[in-house]
Amino acid sequence: MIIRQAVIRQGRRIICQRSLATTTENVEGLESSLDSSLKETHSIEALLQNESSSNVPNINNTTHATPSTDSDRNVVAANASMQRQRSLTSKLGTTLTPHYEPHTLVSSPPSPAEITLPLLLASQSHLGHSTSLWNPMNSRYIFGIRSGIHIISLDVTAAHLRRACRVVSGVAERGGLILFVGTRKGQDRAVVNAATMAGACHLFDRWTPGSITNGHQILGRCPMRVVDEFDRPIPGYESNLLERPSLKPDLVVCLNPLENWVMLHECGLHGIPTVGVIDTDANPTWVTYPIPANDDSLRCVSLIAGVLGRAGQEGQRRRRARAESGDVTYHPVEFEVKKNKENDVKTGGDEEAIHRAGGSG
């Protein structure tokens, strides 16, 4: 019993001594860290004082520039050395002319006369779909099979593209209304540029079903205007345009027929001719003038749209040239103009100069 009490007393003394030693070590660590932080603070203050006490360079009141230093001189010397090396090595190497520039297919597309097989090949027009997805009605357009993919004959593509260009050019020359449609992602720029060159309309968002078959309900409130053979608006016909039905295109150019089969069906019901890019998995009977090509390649679609736009631009140029000589290439729209109480507008010689009623307005 006495031994147990002695052990307990000695144990308590040992524990007290250990706790005091630990507390002393913690205090010494805190003091050392505090001293180091004070030293860092003093060094930072000394550095700031040295920088603030340094002389500010003189500034020229005329040029508002500081005197040049050694670092500035080094930069000027390095720049002069780089320019000298560039002038000496600029004539080295080879220049590849001509070379393929894909962006020119949209910014400056070729004309129908400039269509070549190497251009179609560089635009990936020959690549079809897998053999398991083909439509047997495209067998006359297929050149062969490679790695399980159908290869489209570029000779057939060039021939059908030239035929479509003649159709677009003829419709534009006779003052017809052309509609370019391309609703896939990335086709909007090519569609807008082609329609701008051909003086046509464009659609790149979504085709509203019934725009042709039920156009008086869907497009009945769209504004229309009357223009002459030079596409100049003719005033005085606004009251008559309210009673006329909505316009229908004379030709539709579709760049992705698979997604717009409803539009092609409506065009077929109303006898509107269509031009379409037909891949190996599409049905060529959906369109009037098929162009066998790769509809999944943006380069191919941009090339075809640009060439068709150039064809429409050439047709518009011929139409205006013949109009300047007094030859109108179409039959004007004839309708009576309601009399206006103030201006007393009457039908007369202006009807012979009417181009069409309801161009894009």
Tab-separated table of N, CA and C in Angstrom, residues 2 4 17 40 63 84 87 113 147 178 196 219 230-231 248 261 283 292 301 308 332 341 355 361:
chain	number	residue	atom	x	y	z
A	2	ILE	N	1.932	1.209	0.881
A	2	ILE	CA	2.842	2.351	0.945
A	2	ILE	C	3.598	2.499	-0.367
A	4	ARG	N	2.536	1.648	-3.368
A	4	ARG	CA	1.618	2.165	-4.399
A	4	ARG	C	1.482	3.674	-4.275
A	17	GLN	N	6.509	17.766	-14.576
A	17	GLN	CA	7.754	18.201	-15.199
A	17	GLN	C	7.676	18.159	-16.728
A	40	GLU	N	11.517	40.221	-41.197
A	40	GLU	CA	10.990	40.360	-42.552
A	40	GLU	C	10.292	41.707	-42.728
A	63	THR	N	8.536	66.301	-75.538
A	63	THR	CA	8.226	64.957	-76.055
A	63	THR	C	7.572	64.054	-75.033
A	84	ARG	N	17.052	42.978	-89.359
A	84	ARG	CA	18.129	42.688	-90.304
A	84	ARG	C	18.110	41.218	-90.715
A	87	SER	N	15.183	40.609	-93.127
A	87	SER	CA	15.435	41.075	-94.488
A	87	SER	C	16.397	40.155	-95.238
A	113	ALA	N	-17.649	28.236	-114.981
A	113	ALA	CA	-16.635	27.856	-115.957
A	113	ALA	C	-15.346	27.391	-115.304
A	147	SER	N	-12.659	1.024	-98.697
A	147	SER	CA	-12.709	0.916	-97.228
A	147	SER	C	-14.150	0.959	-96.724
A	178	ILE	N	-35.675	33.048	-106.539
A	178	ILE	CA	-34.886	31.875	-106.153
A	178	ILE	C	-34.739	31.868	-104.639
A	196	THR	N	-27.073	36.443	-101.722
A	196	THR	CA	-26.738	37.846	-101.982
A	196	THR	C	-26.202	38.037	-103.392
A	219	LEU	N	-47.578	33.198	-94.305
A	219	LEU	CA	-46.844	34.333	-94.868
A	219	LEU	C	-47.769	35.440	-95.349
A	230	PHE	N	-35.305	47.059	-113.320
A	230	PHE	CA	-34.018	47.359	-112.682
A	230	PHE	C	-34.084	47.179	-111.168
A	231	ASP	N	-35.122	46.519	-110.675
A	231	ASP	CA	-35.325	46.253	-109.245
A	231	ASP	C	-35.511	47.537	-108.444
A	248	LYS	N	-44.619	32.601	-104.109
A	248	LYS	CA	-44.006	31.274	-104.109
A	248	LYS	C	-42.729	31.348	-104.927
A	261	TRP	N	-37.105	17.434	-96.195
A	261	TRP	CA	-37.949	16.674	-97.116
A	261	TRP	C	-39.375	17.212	-97.136
A	283	ASN	N	-32.421	10.121	-101.507
A	283	ASN	CA	-33.211	9.705	-102.656
A	283	ASN	C	-33.121	10.777	-103.727
A	292	PRO	N	-25.050	15.030	-107.286
A	292	PRO	CA	-24.439	14.003	-106.429
A	292	PRO	C	-23.130	14.503	-105.827
A	301	VAL	N	-20.235	21.789	-99.652
A	301	VAL	CA	-21.477	22.568	-99.682
A	301	VAL	C	-21.193	24.032	-99.997
A	308	LEU	N	-23.334	28.115	-107.574
A	308	LEU	CA	-24.711	28.428	-107.955
A	308	LEU	C	-25.016	29.913	-107.761
A	332	PRO	N	-44.756	41.008	-117.315
A	332	PRO	CA	-45.082	41.753	-116.094
A	332	PRO	C	-46.387	41.283	-115.471
A	341	LYS	N	-57.405	59.207	-103.970
A	341	LYS	CA	-58.123	60.470	-103.988
A	341	LYS	C	-57.184	61.656	-104.137
A	355	HIS	N	-41.483	44.629	-112.704
A	355	HIS	CA	-40.657	43.418	-112.723
A	355	HIS	C	-41.411	42.239	-112.134
A	361	GLY	N	-38.979	42.505	-99.436
A	361	GLY	CA	-39.141	43.884	-99.039
A	361	GLY	C	-39.255	44.005	-97.567
